[in-house]
Amino acid sequence: MNRRRFLTYALSSTAGAIAFGTWRWLDDGGSQRVGFVPDDERAFEARVERLEAIVGDEDRAMVLALAPDLESAIAIGRYALPLDPSYQHEDAVLERLRATLLDPWHRASSDLGAFVAAYQDIVARDHRDGRVVVLDGWVLAATRVDVCALASLVHERVGARLAAS
Amino acid sequence: MKPFLDAREFPDGTDVMTDVCVIGAGAAGITIARDLVGSGLDVLLVESGGIDPDAETQGLAGGVSVGQPYYELAATRLRYFGGSTNHWAGWCAPLGSLDFAFRPWVPASGWPLSPEELQPYFARAQETNELASFEYDPEAWASGRYPVQEIGTDVESVIWQFSPPTRYGPEYREALEQAANVQVVLHANVVSLDAAPGADHVHTATLSTLLGSSLLVRARTFVLACGGIENARLLLLSDGVAPAGLGNEHDLVGRYFMEHAHARAATCVFAEPTKDLSLYTERASRNAFEWPRLLSRVENRLRRTLDVLPPVVPVRGGLRLSDVAQRREGVLNGAAIMHAIDPDDAMTADVQRSISVSAHPYDDPVNAYDLVLQLEQAPNPDSRVTLDDEVDALGLRRTRLGLRLGELDTHTLVETTRALARAFGTSGTGSIRFQPWVLEDPSAWHDTYWGSHHMGTTLMSDDPRSGVVDADCRVHGVDNLYIAGSSVFPTGGFVNPTLTLVALAHRLADHLRARGSST
Ligand SMILES: Cc1cc2nc3c(=O)[nH]c(=O)nc-3n(C[C@H](O)[C@H](O)[C@H](O)COP(=O)(O)OP(=O)(O)OC[C@H]3O[C@@H](n4cnc5c(N)ncnc54)[C@H](O)[C@@H]3O)c2cc1C
């Protein structure tokens, strides 16, 4: 992978840049996002529990549960890891995700639906504000890449059990 | 019914007189000749080739290309009755209102015509090209079957209607054969327009055949309709009185040559992998029975003749940046056309699954699309047609084409792709992958092909210092010489040019009729 293809637009401003007072479902202007119905919420909760049993803590489990397909997230994360030192330490990536996603959510709500919506909201805002990472040409939201990087780093530590979940 | 004439059968030195001499029987020339049927004006339509193609005449279209790598020139236009419509693909859409406007970020932009002035002629051009009504609102075409995608406020859908495609030669031959006041002469190459001293009036056109004979045509009015490259070449070759060429007092003839780059700039995947994108990926047809093409044409003929139901034609959608977004990004116009691809890399599948909103992303097919950006080219005086030292079979200096793209073009390529990526991401629609060359070396225009759309070499302006023809398509400073075709476009938008040039041809025909009846 050519380092030049790894362009980060304002990646450094990811942490802490987003205020979470206004979490909402993104249902404006042609959004493709789907909301949680109660069954989804139960499924998400079950997924978090399964992941927590593997990775050891709730924060990591919550974040990883956001990836619709963990195997793909791990693969994308692998692209990101060598490209920037900030992706190489599980704790550092998790810290960033705490600041952008987990902590504001904890403060505002305990609703899992709101958690997923907040993630989608951040991803949209990342794109809008140019906080994107270009991986092999793919333009991805910086926060999504953080989720993928975390999946990869956790996978390196806990192995195949993760992808299978 | 009178047969077309063959210039090779005329005695050498024959002198012909007519009211209007239209030079070139392609989309523009045939449209004007048809519109002048029954006008009371004698019309001579002069065509270089015959009814069928022949290699020797086609060879006259050759030339050299310097600047941006381009196709062999003889492969980008056809030199026989019907002109390049003998191989055009039929994509039709009108220029938008922004295309006609002066845009401060696009030097030399702005037409001396408004879209409203052209509107009635677009409606006529629709019929000439066997299209449906002049309706280019994608919503009007979607009809529930082909949903229009909403991708945030910066991106809009556009549509093309498809001509069958109309082959002007076979389609309109009979009408011209039957017209009492129109005569078509084939195998006649105009080699120069001969002007009176002062170069303000053309008195004759000199015609040569490939057998070596010559003819002279005297006319009250001449219309040059030889295509976007050849129009400029003929003016430059007509240097008997004006050494720089006719209409070239301000060194503008041949300059501002524009094409439509088709850059394979990006790939995209969608968060909803099973989204219905048929409007954008295939020629969606509203014909009641999804006829094969030939039958659709028959159905449309019936509809036109009976005049009870409007004709139906296939359409296809694309995505463009809104006028507001273009202004904000300082880019030229452009549209992304989607082509389904079969991605062979794991990353594409991984990205689709990572952004998926589907319940079982792993089970979904990987649906990826190339985004080909069909881009407006910035008007650029250094992008130009000049004369080469090599000569053709008639002894005329060949075309030397220097197609040149500049910084605004590269900026448009990169920023349009970036803006599309942002819109896809912000709206949650999907994700876009830049082709590596667009990130690393965009000014090389690596994965780019061309539309064979030749525009801008005799551009239109109210001011003779900035254009070759005025808003009536009359050459500035020459009282009886007009130009038809996309060479008069001051800017070319991103849409394929034929619908607009045919609309302009209808307008010019009306002007000539009015002028003819007043003299
Ligand atoms: C492969 C291909 C696909 C295309 N697809 C599309 C499309 O999908 N949509 C679209 O809008 N456009 C398309 N185009 C472009 C379209 O064909 C042209 O815009 C259109 O034909 C131009 O019309 P015209 O009358 O100006 O020139 P032409 O159609 O090229 O006609 C010019 C005529 O002038 C004659 N001539 C030239 N020199 C002389 C001379 N010295 N003396 C006498 N006669 C002369 C030629 O023989 C020719 O018959 C395509 C072009 C190509 C090559």
XYZ file of C-alpha atoms and ligand atoms in Angstrom:
737
model
C 0.000 0.000 0.000
C 1.357 3.307 -1.039
C 1.517 5.779 1.781
C 0.527 8.573 -0.538
C -2.836 6.970 -0.989
C -3.412 7.363 2.671
C -4.634 10.884 2.859
C -6.099 12.117 6.063
C -8.084 15.274 5.891
C -8.040 16.892 9.305
C -7.849 13.547 10.999
C -6.315 15.159 14.044
C -9.454 17.096 14.725
C -11.531 13.940 15.090
C -11.217 13.693 18.833
C -13.612 15.736 20.840
C -14.765 17.866 17.966
C -18.374 16.831 18.043
C -21.015 17.947 20.494
C -23.618 15.333 21.275
C -26.458 17.348 22.691
C -28.494 16.728 19.542
C -28.349 13.042 18.807
C -31.081 12.144 16.460
C -32.066 9.695 13.856
C -30.747 10.749 10.527
C -33.892 10.806 8.510
C -33.276 13.968 6.562
C -32.385 14.488 2.916
C -32.283 11.051 1.409
C -30.505 9.307 4.223
C -30.268 5.576 3.745
C -30.000 4.866 7.434
C -32.481 2.597 9.076
C -33.665 3.017 12.618
C -33.715 0.365 15.294
C -36.870 -1.537 15.852
C -37.071 -3.257 19.245
C -35.971 -6.583 17.759
C -32.867 -4.936 16.356
C -32.135 -3.469 19.720
C -32.368 -6.861 21.401
C -30.164 -8.368 18.711
C -27.626 -5.576 19.155
C -27.634 -6.079 22.911
C -27.078 -9.803 22.489
C -24.227 -9.082 20.103
C -22.612 -6.720 22.573
C -22.850 -9.397 25.263
C -21.277 -12.031 23.024
C -18.465 -9.678 22.081
C -17.909 -8.612 25.652
C -17.315 -12.222 26.575
C -14.575 -12.358 23.969
C -12.912 -8.973 24.244
C -13.251 -8.477 27.973
C -14.890 -5.063 28.302
C -18.111 -3.352 27.388
C -16.662 -0.329 25.587
C -14.753 -2.436 23.090
C -17.757 -4.695 22.646
C -20.071 -1.755 21.999
C -17.779 -0.341 19.364
C -17.200 -3.628 17.600
C -20.911 -4.339 17.536
C -21.281 -1.308 15.280
C -19.548 -3.112 12.426
C -22.231 -4.799 10.292
C -19.708 -7.466 9.315
C -16.729 -7.916 11.591
C -14.598 -9.839 9.133
C -14.779 -6.966 6.679
C -14.071 -4.446 9.397
C -10.988 -6.404 10.431
C -9.807 -6.493 6.823
C -10.288 -2.749 6.376
C -8.606 -2.093 9.696
C -5.591 -4.041 8.468
C -5.208 -1.480 5.692
C -5.250 1.326 8.225
C -2.865 -0.059 10.845
C 0.452 0.446 9.070
C -0.439 3.856 7.791
C -0.343 5.973 10.892
C 1.099 5.478 14.381
C -2.223 6.542 15.888
C -3.759 3.299 14.603
C -1.196 1.004 16.133
C -2.281 0.965 19.740
C -5.573 -0.486 20.772
C -5.840 1.821 23.771
C -5.146 4.920 21.706
C -7.808 4.051 19.146
C -10.299 3.184 21.872
C -9.528 6.437 23.653
C -10.364 8.337 20.507
C -13.612 6.430 20.096
C -14.473 7.079 23.718
C -14.015 10.782 23.188
C -15.992 10.948 19.953
C -18.636 8.326 20.507
C -18.874 6.450 23.764
C -18.539 9.161 26.387
C -20.972 11.597 24.801
C -23.454 8.764 24.374
C -23.059 7.687 28.016
C -23.707 11.260 29.053
C -26.763 11.695 26.867
C -28.547 8.388 26.850
C -28.446 4.738 27.655
C -30.521 3.779 24.654
C -28.721 1.432 22.270
C -30.721 2.725 19.333
C -29.399 6.179 20.069
C -25.906 4.754 20.199
C -26.132 3.341 16.685
C -27.792 6.508 15.431
C -25.059 8.599 16.999
C -22.441 6.546 15.225
C -24.214 7.007 11.918
C -24.513 10.696 12.649
C -20.788 11.002 13.331
C -19.950 9.109 10.178
C -22.123 11.512 8.187
C -20.567 14.521 9.871
C -17.080 13.164 9.319
C -17.847 13.109 5.612
C -19.450 16.508 5.654
C -16.527 18.095 7.483
C -13.836 16.301 5.541
C -12.682 14.065 8.411
C -12.110 11.195 6.072
C -9.389 8.654 5.552
C -8.584 7.438 2.079
C -7.686 3.747 2.174
C -6.647 2.270 -1.133
C -8.664 5.039 -2.733
C -11.820 4.402 -0.658
C -13.041 7.518 1.073
C -14.125 6.436 4.556
C -15.228 8.393 7.600
C -12.423 8.739 10.131
C -14.627 7.314 12.880
C -15.540 4.301 10.776
C -11.876 3.662 10.161
C -11.268 3.896 13.919
C -13.905 1.205 14.443
C -12.251 -0.966 11.805
C -8.786 -0.344 13.234
C -9.999 -1.355 16.674
C -11.529 -4.512 15.220
C -8.213 -5.374 13.632
C -6.172 -4.700 16.749
C -8.533 -6.699 18.949
C -8.486 -9.480 16.387
C -4.690 -9.576 16.540
C -4.998 -10.089 20.277
C -7.915 -12.487 20.614
C -7.744 -14.275 17.267
C -10.349 -16.006 15.161
C -12.978 -16.108 17.879
C -13.665 -12.459 17.138
C -14.312 -12.761 13.416
C -16.618 -15.680 14.062
C -18.815 -13.649 16.389
C -38.626 12.947 -56.930
C -35.225 14.056 -58.226
C -32.016 12.137 -57.598
C -29.090 13.713 -55.852
C -26.417 15.111 -58.133
C -22.846 13.834 -58.342
C -20.259 16.597 -58.686
C -17.920 14.248 -60.518
C -20.334 14.225 -63.444
C -20.248 17.997 -63.931
C -17.903 19.450 -66.559
C -14.819 20.984 -65.001
C -15.354 24.663 -64.185
C -19.144 24.486 -63.954
C -20.660 27.534 -62.313
C -23.755 27.005 -60.156
C -26.020 29.678 -58.688
C -28.310 29.370 -55.697
C -29.820 31.405 -52.891
C -28.449 29.410 -49.991
C -25.447 27.109 -50.191
C -25.273 24.761 -47.189
C -21.881 23.067 -46.958
C -21.889 19.695 -45.229
C -24.763 17.196 -45.019
C -24.514 16.075 -41.406
C -26.917 16.721 -38.542
C -26.677 20.504 -38.876
C -26.664 20.810 -42.674
C -29.513 18.361 -43.254
C -31.615 20.036 -40.558
C -31.213 23.437 -42.200
C -31.921 22.098 -45.687
C -35.070 20.315 -44.441
C -36.292 23.424 -42.691
C -35.832 25.445 -45.868
C -37.999 23.074 -47.903
C -40.837 25.174 -49.326
C -39.231 28.406 -48.173
C -39.089 29.868 -51.665
C -35.303 29.922 -51.418
C -33.191 27.812 -53.739
C -30.987 25.658 -51.563
C -27.913 23.717 -52.591
C -26.664 21.189 -50.038
C -23.050 20.337 -50.819
C -21.636 17.110 -49.413
C -18.064 15.849 -49.574
C -18.960 12.171 -49.604
C -21.497 9.962 -51.317
C -24.490 8.072 -50.024
C -22.182 5.345 -48.778
C -18.773 5.687 -47.177
C -15.623 5.424 -49.266
C -12.077 5.258 -48.009
C -10.637 7.984 -50.177
C -13.154 10.619 -49.066
C -12.915 9.468 -45.474
C -9.154 9.957 -45.745
C -9.775 13.689 -46.134
C -10.828 13.728 -42.469
C -7.376 12.657 -41.276
C -4.967 14.948 -39.493
C -2.376 15.074 -36.771
C -2.931 15.378 -33.093
C -0.602 17.167 -30.730
C -1.354 17.958 -27.083
C -3.590 15.595 -25.151
C -3.470 12.097 -26.680
C -6.506 11.836 -28.924
C -8.073 9.486 -31.395
C -7.093 9.261 -35.040
C -9.062 12.220 -36.397
C -10.628 10.284 -39.257
C -12.180 7.938 -36.694
C -14.028 10.706 -34.891
C -16.249 11.921 -37.743
C -17.653 10.463 -40.913
C -17.478 12.030 -44.304
C -20.521 10.960 -46.280
C -24.179 11.873 -46.551
C -25.516 12.064 -42.983
C -22.063 12.879 -41.605
C -21.171 11.663 -38.152
C -24.784 10.748 -37.409
C -23.952 7.612 -39.378
C -22.207 6.390 -36.236
C -23.439 8.505 -33.369
C -24.844 6.772 -30.288
C -27.956 8.900 -29.787
C -27.388 10.257 -26.248
C -29.403 13.478 -26.042
C -29.851 16.117 -23.362
C -30.026 19.899 -23.510
C -27.538 22.274 -21.962
C -28.746 23.554 -18.583
C -29.296 27.162 -17.582
C -25.936 27.348 -15.783
C -24.242 26.376 -19.049
C -25.570 29.491 -20.734
C -24.666 31.810 -17.881
C -21.488 33.725 -17.265
C -19.680 31.954 -14.425
C -16.980 34.072 -12.805
C -14.908 30.957 -12.081
C -14.994 29.812 -15.727
C -13.056 32.208 -17.949
C -14.749 33.015 -21.266
C -18.025 31.443 -20.133
C -21.469 32.734 -21.033
C -23.579 32.461 -24.158
C -25.059 35.483 -25.895
C -28.302 33.470 -25.916
C -30.603 32.501 -23.088
C -31.962 28.988 -22.628
C -35.443 30.480 -23.020
C -34.570 31.724 -26.500
C -33.494 28.227 -27.488
C -36.366 26.412 -25.808
C -38.731 26.255 -28.847
C -35.873 25.012 -31.021
C -34.992 22.311 -28.530
C -38.577 21.120 -28.856
C -38.098 20.866 -32.639
C -34.724 19.180 -32.237
C -36.449 16.543 -30.103
C -38.588 15.589 -33.081
C -35.737 15.726 -35.543
C -33.861 13.247 -33.382
C -36.995 11.082 -32.906
C -37.106 11.733 -29.189
C -40.046 12.160 -26.832
C -41.244 15.538 -25.573
C -38.744 18.090 -24.277
C -38.842 16.715 -20.745
C -35.601 16.264 -18.858
C -36.853 16.260 -15.298
C -35.772 12.825 -14.000
C -38.820 12.630 -11.741
C -41.067 12.903 -14.769
C -39.416 9.817 -16.192
C -39.066 7.723 -13.083
C -42.741 6.708 -12.958
C -42.160 4.508 -9.935
C -40.415 1.877 -11.999
C -37.051 3.564 -12.126
C -36.574 5.382 -8.855
C -34.617 8.601 -8.790
C -31.946 8.504 -6.094
C -31.657 11.289 -3.542
C -28.022 11.742 -2.611
C -28.060 14.867 -0.468
C -28.482 18.440 -1.564
C -25.225 18.741 -3.517
C -26.036 16.021 -6.013
C -28.831 15.978 -8.580
C -29.965 13.413 -11.064
C -29.952 14.206 -14.754
C -31.295 12.194 -17.624
C -30.526 11.567 -21.239
C -33.114 10.540 -23.785
C -31.943 8.190 -26.506
C -32.430 8.811 -30.165
C -32.908 5.461 -32.042
C -30.214 6.875 -33.078
C -31.517 8.835 -36.051
C -29.252 8.328 -39.051
C -29.847 11.626 -40.786
C -28.802 10.334 -44.212
C -31.238 7.464 -44.690
C -33.906 9.121 -42.517
C -34.151 12.432 -44.333
C -32.951 11.567 -47.818
C -36.416 11.148 -49.269
C -37.654 14.484 -47.935
C -34.738 16.214 -49.627
C -35.181 14.284 -52.858
C -38.810 15.346 -52.961
C -38.188 19.003 -52.197
C -38.511 21.143 -55.297
C -36.297 23.911 -53.964
C -33.493 21.797 -52.474
C -30.739 20.194 -54.514
C -28.120 17.922 -52.991
C -24.776 17.517 -54.678
C -22.550 14.669 -53.524
C -18.799 14.050 -53.887
C -18.264 17.794 -53.778
C -15.574 19.083 -51.433
C -15.597 22.753 -50.645
C -11.938 23.748 -50.660
C -12.311 27.467 -50.098
C -14.766 30.264 -49.544
C -13.832 33.106 -51.777
C -14.416 36.568 -50.405
C -14.681 39.969 -51.967
C -11.923 42.490 -51.237
C -12.385 43.578 -47.625
C -13.330 40.003 -46.730
C -16.812 41.145 -45.751
C -18.792 39.096 -48.277
C -18.388 35.599 -49.694
C -19.167 35.497 -53.391
C -18.291 31.908 -54.254
C -17.388 28.576 -52.809
C -14.852 26.540 -54.745
C -15.619 22.828 -54.900
C -13.193 20.080 -55.892
C -13.820 16.437 -56.619
C -11.360 13.657 -55.983
C -11.227 13.180 -59.781
C -9.606 16.609 -60.041
C -12.493 18.667 -61.440
C -13.707 21.919 -59.912
C -17.010 23.753 -59.612
C -17.929 27.211 -58.440
C -21.036 27.915 -56.381
C -22.345 31.462 -56.260
C -24.861 32.070 -53.501
C -26.480 34.906 -51.640
C -25.882 33.104 -48.382
C -23.398 30.426 -47.338
C -23.771 28.150 -44.343
C -20.766 26.201 -43.161
C -21.923 22.937 -41.540
C -18.908 20.654 -41.827
C -18.484 19.663 -38.164
C -16.588 21.188 -35.252
C -13.111 20.708 -36.668
C -13.726 21.139 -40.369
C -15.632 24.417 -39.963
C -12.510 26.030 -38.536
C -10.224 24.342 -41.038
C -12.219 25.672 -43.993
C -12.148 29.218 -42.635
C -8.390 28.970 -42.118
C -7.954 27.547 -45.613
C -9.984 30.406 -47.082
C -7.062 32.817 -47.006
C -7.305 34.315 -50.486
C -8.281 37.760 -49.255
C -7.738 37.521 -45.517
C -4.290 35.928 -45.061
C -5.088 34.599 -41.563
C -8.294 33.033 -42.852
C -11.836 34.195 -43.218
C -13.467 35.579 -40.059
C -10.128 35.377 -38.300
C -9.385 39.043 -37.820
C -8.973 38.493 -34.086
C -7.079 35.213 -34.295
C -9.955 33.254 -32.813
C -10.742 30.733 -35.543
C -9.728 27.264 -34.362
C -9.165 28.338 -30.763
C -11.180 27.148 -27.763
C -11.507 23.619 -29.099
C -13.432 21.597 -26.531
C -14.246 17.922 -26.085
C -15.916 15.941 -23.333
C -13.409 13.976 -21.321
C -14.938 10.749 -20.015
C -12.779 10.016 -16.990
C -13.110 6.705 -15.172
C -12.523 8.513 -11.917
C -14.095 6.429 -9.200
C -15.904 3.301 -8.116
C -18.811 3.255 -5.710
C -20.715 0.831 -3.560
C -24.033 1.398 -1.855
C -25.094 1.003 1.746
C -28.221 -0.682 0.438
C -26.657 -3.245 -1.867
C -29.957 -4.167 -3.444
C -30.946 -0.588 -4.271
C -32.776 -0.210 -7.585
C -30.340 1.732 -9.736
C -31.789 0.728 -13.077
C -32.387 4.329 -14.160
C -28.657 4.931 -13.880
C -27.212 1.683 -15.114
C -29.229 0.728 -18.125
C -31.333 2.321 -20.797
C -34.587 2.348 -18.936
C -37.540 2.201 -21.275
C -41.085 3.300 -20.640
C -42.397 1.566 -23.709
C -45.451 -0.361 -22.698
C -44.143 -3.716 -23.796
C -40.366 -3.299 -23.476
C -40.097 -3.826 -27.222
C -36.788 -4.527 -28.813
C -35.401 -1.316 -30.297
C -36.687 -1.772 -33.816
C -40.252 -2.351 -32.669
C -40.092 0.630 -30.320
C -39.254 2.722 -33.315
C -42.248 1.377 -35.208
C -44.457 2.009 -32.180
C -43.150 5.571 -31.971
C -43.768 6.185 -35.660
C -47.364 5.109 -35.137
C -47.705 7.282 -32.072
C -46.332 10.268 -33.968
C -48.551 9.658 -36.991
C -51.717 9.122 -34.986
C -50.763 11.959 -32.674
C -52.744 10.575 -29.771
C -50.003 9.279 -27.540
C -46.555 10.771 -27.105
C -43.627 8.700 -28.332
C -41.668 6.858 -25.679
C -37.924 6.532 -25.691
C -35.328 4.922 -23.477
C -33.715 7.182 -20.923
C -30.701 6.917 -18.689
C -29.787 8.826 -15.572
C -26.575 10.279 -14.274
C -25.512 12.280 -11.248
C -24.245 15.833 -11.304
C -23.240 18.423 -8.760
C -25.948 21.024 -8.216
C -25.383 24.538 -9.548
C -24.805 25.720 -5.976
C -22.181 23.044 -5.348
C -20.428 23.814 -8.649
C -20.244 27.460 -7.723
C -18.975 26.651 -4.225
C -16.321 24.221 -5.474
C -15.401 26.409 -8.433
C -15.786 23.538 -10.861
C -17.029 23.043 -14.399
C -20.171 21.075 -15.134
C -19.954 17.308 -15.196
C -22.021 14.204 -14.686
C -21.193 10.773 -13.362
C -22.469 7.857 -15.364
C -22.621 4.493 -13.599
C -21.447 1.247 -15.105
C -21.885 -1.979 -13.162
C -18.584 -3.785 -12.655
C -17.535 -7.100 -11.292
C -14.957 -6.127 -8.690
C -12.102 -8.564 -8.375
C -10.605 -7.187 -5.166
C -11.562 -8.122 -1.634
C -11.465 -4.517 -0.448
C -14.532 -3.529 -2.478
C -16.561 -6.291 -0.857
C -15.200 -5.379 2.554
C -16.147 -1.721 2.142
C -19.642 -2.584 0.963
C -20.180 -4.880 3.951
C -18.738 -2.336 6.358
C -21.122 0.390 5.348
C -24.069 -1.899 4.741
C -27.447 -1.270 6.299
C -28.551 -4.718 5.274
C -29.467 -7.274 7.933
C -27.065 -9.848 6.508
C -24.318 -7.974 4.719
C -22.266 -11.054 4.094
C -25.033 -12.677 2.085
C -25.599 -9.700 -0.204
C -24.094 -9.611 -3.672
C -21.260 -7.143 -4.093
C -22.718 -4.469 -6.359
C -20.063 -2.023 -7.428
C -20.174 0.607 -10.150
C -17.595 2.576 -12.015
C -18.324 6.284 -12.069
C -17.333 7.735 -15.409
C -17.277 11.517 -15.211
C -18.382 13.132 -18.440
C -16.893 16.560 -17.980
C -17.248 19.996 -19.435
C -13.919 21.284 -20.714
C -12.821 24.786 -19.801
C -12.705 27.178 -22.766
C -9.005 27.535 -23.451
C -7.528 29.608 -26.296
C -4.523 27.264 -26.459
C -6.704 24.249 -27.159
C -6.979 24.677 -30.870
C -7.270 23.552 -34.462
C -4.574 24.862 -36.787
C -3.300 23.805 -40.201
C -0.526 21.249 -40.537
C 2.093 21.310 -43.271
C 1.051 17.926 -44.579
C -1.626 18.056 -47.277
C -4.553 15.778 -48.098
C -5.548 14.208 -51.421
C -7.029 17.544 -52.541
C -3.779 19.353 -51.763
C -5.279 21.083 -48.714
C -3.346 21.474 -45.484
C -4.515 18.923 -42.984
C -5.898 19.569 -39.529
C -3.461 19.849 -36.656
C -5.415 19.355 -33.453
C -3.947 20.470 -30.137
C -6.486 19.419 -27.529
C -5.364 20.913 -24.233
C -6.781 20.495 -20.760
C -5.786 22.960 -18.075
C -5.802 23.444 -14.331
C -9.521 24.122 -14.105
C -10.180 20.811 -15.858
C -7.976 18.895 -13.430
C -9.479 20.761 -10.489
C -12.944 19.805 -11.753
C -11.998 16.142 -12.072
C -10.651 15.911 -8.523
C -13.140 18.160 -6.770
C -16.192 16.696 -8.481
C -15.081 13.235 -7.399
C -14.415 14.501 -3.895
C -17.790 16.250 -3.718
C -19.550 13.083 -4.889
C -17.684 11.106 -2.225
C -18.742 13.624 0.397
C -22.363 13.515 -0.747
C -22.407 9.707 -0.731
C -20.902 9.652 2.762
C -22.928 12.464 4.265
C -26.223 11.114 3.023
C -25.309 7.563 4.028
C -25.813 6.452 0.438
C -22.556 4.613 0.078
C -18.857 4.957 -0.368
C -16.672 6.064 -3.232
C -13.232 4.926 -4.228
C -10.971 7.327 -6.101
C -9.110 5.640 -8.908
C -5.455 5.854 -7.880
C -4.507 8.064 -10.831
C -7.027 10.706 -9.789
C -5.292 11.055 -6.434
C -1.733 10.652 -7.617
C -1.526 12.216 -11.037
C -4.860 13.725 -12.125
C -3.373 16.008 -14.761
C -2.245 12.916 -16.690
C -5.900 12.016 -17.396
C -4.896 8.364 -17.492
C -8.121 6.411 -17.664
C -9.925 8.835 -19.924
C -11.661 8.493 -23.238
C -13.389 11.075 -25.402
C -16.868 11.632 -26.761
C -15.912 12.591 -30.320
C -17.720 15.838 -29.523
C -15.958 18.670 -31.331
C -16.921 22.062 -29.992
C -15.852 25.656 -29.781
C -13.561 26.420 -32.720
C -15.738 29.226 -34.119
C -17.371 30.324 -30.939
C -20.327 32.608 -30.533
C -20.095 36.024 -28.908
C -21.711 39.404 -29.329
C -18.240 40.913 -29.419
C -16.073 40.227 -32.510
C -12.998 40.393 -30.279
C -14.127 37.382 -28.292
C -16.032 35.298 -30.808
C -16.126 34.291 -34.451
C -19.909 34.348 -34.925
C -22.667 36.485 -33.464
C -25.804 35.224 -31.745
C -27.391 34.577 -35.173
C -24.405 32.355 -36.019
C -23.244 34.850 -38.655
C -19.497 35.305 -38.960
C -18.572 38.695 -37.551
C -17.640 41.079 -40.336
C -18.876 38.825 -43.170
C -22.420 39.686 -44.140
C -23.502 36.412 -45.783
C -21.579 33.632 -44.042
C -23.140 31.551 -41.262
C -21.863 28.645 -39.234
C -23.922 25.697 -38.022
C -22.772 23.048 -35.593
C -21.143 22.719 -32.200
C -18.146 24.796 -33.288
C -20.204 27.846 -32.270
C -20.648 26.684 -28.646
C -18.928 29.157 -26.279
C -19.044 26.434 -23.618
C -20.088 22.846 -24.027
C -21.548 21.752 -20.678
C -21.260 18.033 -20.115
C -24.121 16.925 -22.317
C -23.605 15.400 -25.732
C -23.769 18.212 -28.269
C -26.056 17.072 -31.053
C -29.421 18.027 -29.558
C -28.174 21.572 -28.943
C -26.507 21.958 -32.327
C -29.655 20.735 -34.049
C -31.712 23.232 -32.011
C -29.331 25.962 -33.184
C -29.660 24.709 -36.762
C -33.455 24.996 -36.585
C -33.032 28.515 -35.264
C -30.608 29.427 -38.015
C -32.981 28.050 -40.654
C -35.753 30.278 -39.323
C -33.378 33.217 -39.453
C -32.431 32.449 -43.063
C -36.084 32.103 -44.040
C -36.881 35.454 -42.472
C -33.827 37.034 -44.071
C -34.650 35.444 -47.420
C -38.165 36.785 -47.461
C -37.023 40.268 -46.535
C -34.456 40.587 -49.350
C -18.618 7.457 -32.368
C -19.417 8.703 -32.134
C -20.497 8.680 -31.262
C -21.211 9.857 -31.023
N -22.266 9.798 -30.171
C -22.968 10.923 -29.902
C -24.061 10.889 -29.003
O -24.411 9.849 -28.450
N -24.727 12.046 -28.772
C -24.375 13.210 -29.363
O -25.003 14.231 -29.093
N -23.346 13.263 -30.239
C -22.639 12.155 -30.519
N -21.603 12.205 -31.408
C -21.316 13.477 -32.073
C -22.253 13.705 -33.251
O -22.041 12.720 -34.208
C -21.972 15.090 -33.797
O -22.230 16.046 -32.776
C -22.859 15.470 -34.974
O -22.886 14.499 -35.959
C -22.291 16.767 -35.564
O -23.122 17.211 -36.601
P -22.537 18.194 -37.715
O -23.590 18.318 -38.739
O -22.004 19.413 -37.085
O -21.259 17.416 -38.305
P -21.216 16.036 -39.051
O -22.356 15.176 -38.649
O -19.864 15.472 -38.827
O -21.406 16.392 -40.576
C -20.482 17.149 -41.294
C -20.662 16.869 -42.775
O -19.874 17.787 -43.491
C -19.251 17.114 -44.558
N -18.053 17.860 -44.932
C -16.928 18.013 -44.190
N -16.064 18.784 -44.863
C -16.629 19.144 -46.029
C -16.214 19.921 -47.118
N -15.038 20.517 -47.120
N -17.050 20.043 -48.155
C -18.265 19.453 -48.165
N -18.707 18.699 -47.142
C -17.891 18.554 -46.086
C -18.948 15.747 -44.002
O -18.734 14.786 -45.004
C -20.184 15.489 -43.167
O -21.180 14.838 -43.909
C -20.860 11.065 -31.671
C -19.788 11.082 -32.556
C -19.067 9.917 -32.787
C -17.909 9.972 -33.716
